[in-house]
Tab-separated table of C-alpha atoms in Angstrom:
chain	number	residue	atom	x	y	z
R	1	MET	CA	7.674	91.933	26.318
R	2	SER	CA	4.122	91.913	27.659
R	3	PHE	CA	3.115	93.759	30.805
R	4	GLU	CA	2.219	90.430	32.434
R	5	ASN	CA	5.746	89.148	31.753
R	6	LEU	CA	7.256	92.351	33.156
R	7	LYS	CA	5.381	92.192	36.473
R	8	PRO	CA	7.506	89.443	38.100
R	9	LEU	CA	10.665	91.229	36.941
R	10	VAL	CA	9.528	94.437	38.674
R	11	THR	CA	8.680	92.464	41.821
R	12	ALA	CA	12.116	90.817	41.747
R	13	ILE	CA	13.875	94.195	41.490
R	14	VAL	CA	11.919	95.522	44.483
R	15	ALA	CA	12.769	92.398	46.517
R	16	LYS	CA	16.481	92.405	45.627
R	17	GLU	CA	18.681	92.502	48.704
R	18	ASN	CA	21.812	94.627	49.219
R	19	THR	CA	20.579	97.209	46.712
R	20	SER	CA	19.654	100.787	47.601
R	21	ARG	CA	16.212	102.229	46.932
R	22	ASP	CA	17.574	104.521	44.211
R	23	GLU	CA	19.387	101.609	42.559
R	24	LYS	CA	16.122	99.657	42.509
R	25	LEU	CA	14.193	102.624	41.098
R	26	LEU	CA	16.818	103.108	38.402
R	27	ALA	CA	16.699	99.386	37.559
R	28	ILE	CA	12.907	99.576	37.185
R	29	CYS	CA	13.201	102.645	34.949
R	30	GLN	CA	15.803	100.860	32.824
R	31	LEU	CA	13.690	97.700	32.588
R	32	LEU	CA	10.637	99.642	31.412
R	33	ALA	CA	12.617	101.761	28.941
R	34	ASP	CA	14.251	98.638	27.481
R	35	ALA	CA	11.141	96.451	27.410
R	36	VAL	CA	8.448	98.836	26.141
R	37	GLU	CA	9.297	100.229	22.724
R	38	TYR	CA	7.387	103.502	23.154
R	39	TYR	CA	8.689	104.275	26.685
R	40	ASN	CA	11.438	106.725	25.686
R	41	TRP	CA	11.972	108.516	29.023
R	42	VAL	CA	11.087	106.826	32.319
R	43	GLY	CA	11.606	108.480	35.676
R	44	TYR	CA	10.353	109.205	39.149
R	45	TYR	CA	9.546	112.510	40.782
R	46	PHE	CA	9.080	112.742	44.545
R	47	ALA	CA	6.947	115.237	46.442
R	48	ASN	CA	8.065	117.742	49.021
R	49	HIS	CA	4.665	118.563	50.488
R	50	GLU	CA	5.902	121.487	52.607
R	51	ALA	CA	7.460	123.269	49.621
R	52	LYS	CA	4.745	122.000	47.230
R	53	THR	CA	7.381	120.850	44.750
R	54	LEU	CA	8.342	117.663	42.958
R	55	HIS	CA	11.987	116.604	42.851
R	56	LEU	CA	13.518	114.434	40.147
R	57	GLY	CA	14.611	111.003	41.269
R	58	PRO	CA	16.146	108.167	39.289
R	59	TYR	CA	15.378	108.203	35.568
R	60	VAL	CA	16.444	106.761	32.228
R	61	GLY	CA	16.440	108.831	29.058
R	62	ALA	CA	17.564	112.206	27.821
R	63	GLU	CA	18.818	114.667	30.419
R	64	THR	CA	16.223	117.109	31.701
R	65	ASP	CA	16.417	120.589	33.178
R	66	HIS	CA	13.175	119.885	35.048
R	67	THR	CA	14.651	118.706	38.327
R	68	ILE	CA	12.164	120.657	40.478
R	69	ILE	CA	8.539	121.147	39.405
R	70	PRO	CA	6.006	123.205	41.379
R	71	PHE	CA	2.739	121.480	42.259
R	72	GLY	CA	0.171	122.350	39.581
R	73	LYS	CA	2.740	123.061	36.835
R	74	GLY	CA	2.962	120.740	33.857
R	75	ILE	CA	1.564	117.229	33.736
R	76	CYS	CA	3.583	116.019	36.735
R	77	GLY	CA	2.626	119.039	38.823
R	78	GLN	CA	-1.037	118.523	37.996
R	79	VAL	CA	-0.863	114.874	39.114
R	80	ALA	CA	0.679	116.024	42.410
R	81	VAL	CA	-2.524	118.025	42.983
R	82	SER	CA	-5.154	115.731	41.435
R	83	ASN	CA	-3.807	112.407	42.771
R	84	SER	CA	-5.028	110.863	39.513
R	85	ASN	CA	-3.408	109.287	36.477
R	86	PHE	CA	-2.903	111.704	33.604
R	87	VAL	CA	-2.546	110.434	30.045
R	88	VAL	CA	-1.634	113.003	27.402
R	89	PRO	CA	-2.038	111.567	23.875
R	90	ASP	CA	-0.551	114.697	22.268
R	91	VAL	CA	1.526	117.085	24.386
R	92	ALA	CA	1.133	119.818	21.741
R	93	ALA	CA	-2.572	119.981	22.622
R	94	GLN	CA	-1.891	120.654	26.341
R	95	ASP	CA	-1.878	124.219	27.647
R	96	ASN	CA	-0.186	123.373	30.961
R	97	TYR	CA	2.694	121.304	29.585
R	98	ILE	CA	6.397	121.721	30.353
R	99	ALA	CA	8.272	120.848	27.171
R	100	CYS	CA	11.238	118.588	27.835
R	101	SER	CA	12.220	117.959	24.244
R	102	PHE	CA	10.739	118.497	20.796
R	103	THR	CA	10.907	114.699	20.345
R	104	VAL	CA	8.319	114.099	23.107
R	105	LYS	CA	4.880	113.567	21.592
R	106	SER	CA	2.918	112.039	24.492
R	107	GLU	CA	3.174	111.461	28.229
R	108	ILE	CA	1.686	109.357	31.000
R	109	VAL	CA	2.029	110.120	34.707
R	110	VAL	CA	0.795	107.780	37.448
R	111	PRO	CA	0.897	108.795	41.123
R	112	LEU	CA	2.794	106.760	43.714
R	113	PHE	CA	0.883	106.286	46.957
R	114	VAL	CA	2.304	105.110	50.277
R	115	ASN	CA	-0.168	104.732	53.140
R	116	GLY	CA	-2.712	106.710	51.115
R	117	ILE	CA	-0.375	109.686	50.554
R	118	ASN	CA	0.804	110.707	47.086
R	119	ILE	CA	4.580	110.728	47.624
R	120	GLY	CA	5.536	111.006	43.969
R	121	GLN	CA	4.920	109.605	40.538
R	122	ILE	CA	6.271	107.696	37.624
R	123	ASP	CA	6.548	109.838	34.510
R	124	ILE	CA	6.920	108.373	31.026
R	125	ASP	CA	7.464	110.299	27.817
R	126	SER	CA	7.049	108.818	24.364
R	127	HIS	CA	8.235	109.906	20.932
R	128	VAL	CA	5.007	108.406	19.550
R	129	LEU	CA	1.609	110.103	19.397
R	130	ASP	CA	-1.106	108.454	21.523
R	131	PRO	CA	0.584	105.124	22.404
R	132	PHE	CA	-0.703	104.783	25.980
R	133	THR	CA	-3.723	102.609	26.721
R	134	GLU	CA	-5.626	101.553	29.802
R	135	ALA	CA	-3.255	98.555	29.927
R	136	ASP	CA	-0.336	100.964	30.434
R	137	GLU	CA	-2.219	102.660	33.268
R	138	ARG	CA	-3.011	99.386	35.042
R	139	PHE	CA	0.567	98.157	34.592
R	140	LEU	CA	2.094	101.379	35.923
R	141	GLU	CA	-0.297	101.289	38.884
R	142	PHE	CA	1.060	97.801	39.596
R	143	VAL	CA	4.647	99.064	39.256
R	144	ASN	CA	3.960	101.878	41.716
R	145	GLN	CA	2.232	99.514	44.132
R	146	GLU	CA	5.407	97.422	44.144
R	147	VAL	CA	7.658	100.503	44.383
R	148	GLY	CA	5.574	101.755	47.311
R	149	ARG	CA	6.921	98.833	49.355
R	150	LEU	CA	10.351	100.479	49.219
R	151	PHE	CA	9.015	103.359	51.331
R	152	LEU	CA	7.411	101.355	54.132
């Protein structure tokens, strides 16, 4: 399914009534994992700015031991500091990478802003080398813009 076709589905999940925030986040993760062939692990991490840590939120994919990540550590931790998208075409080429599984070949992390503050991020792992394009970045920015409404 194309990113343009996925956008109204994401918006509908965010707008769904009588559903908790975590249920909506999980539904978005599931939608993306099901609809995009190379999205093999999709999840959210949320920032604790006092402790300078990220905490795992809803996700779809293989279980992970990385439930708390210090700011600056790994791809997610670096995004917590940089406030910028981070696309890793080949995780084996990254010095500051936290290995989740030997099957993960690439990763994309896009920060989630609410009122100008980076409150977390969407993290996607792929079992394919270098699948992420600028279209993925723009789409995930849209997803996070919609998700941001859940925190207002």
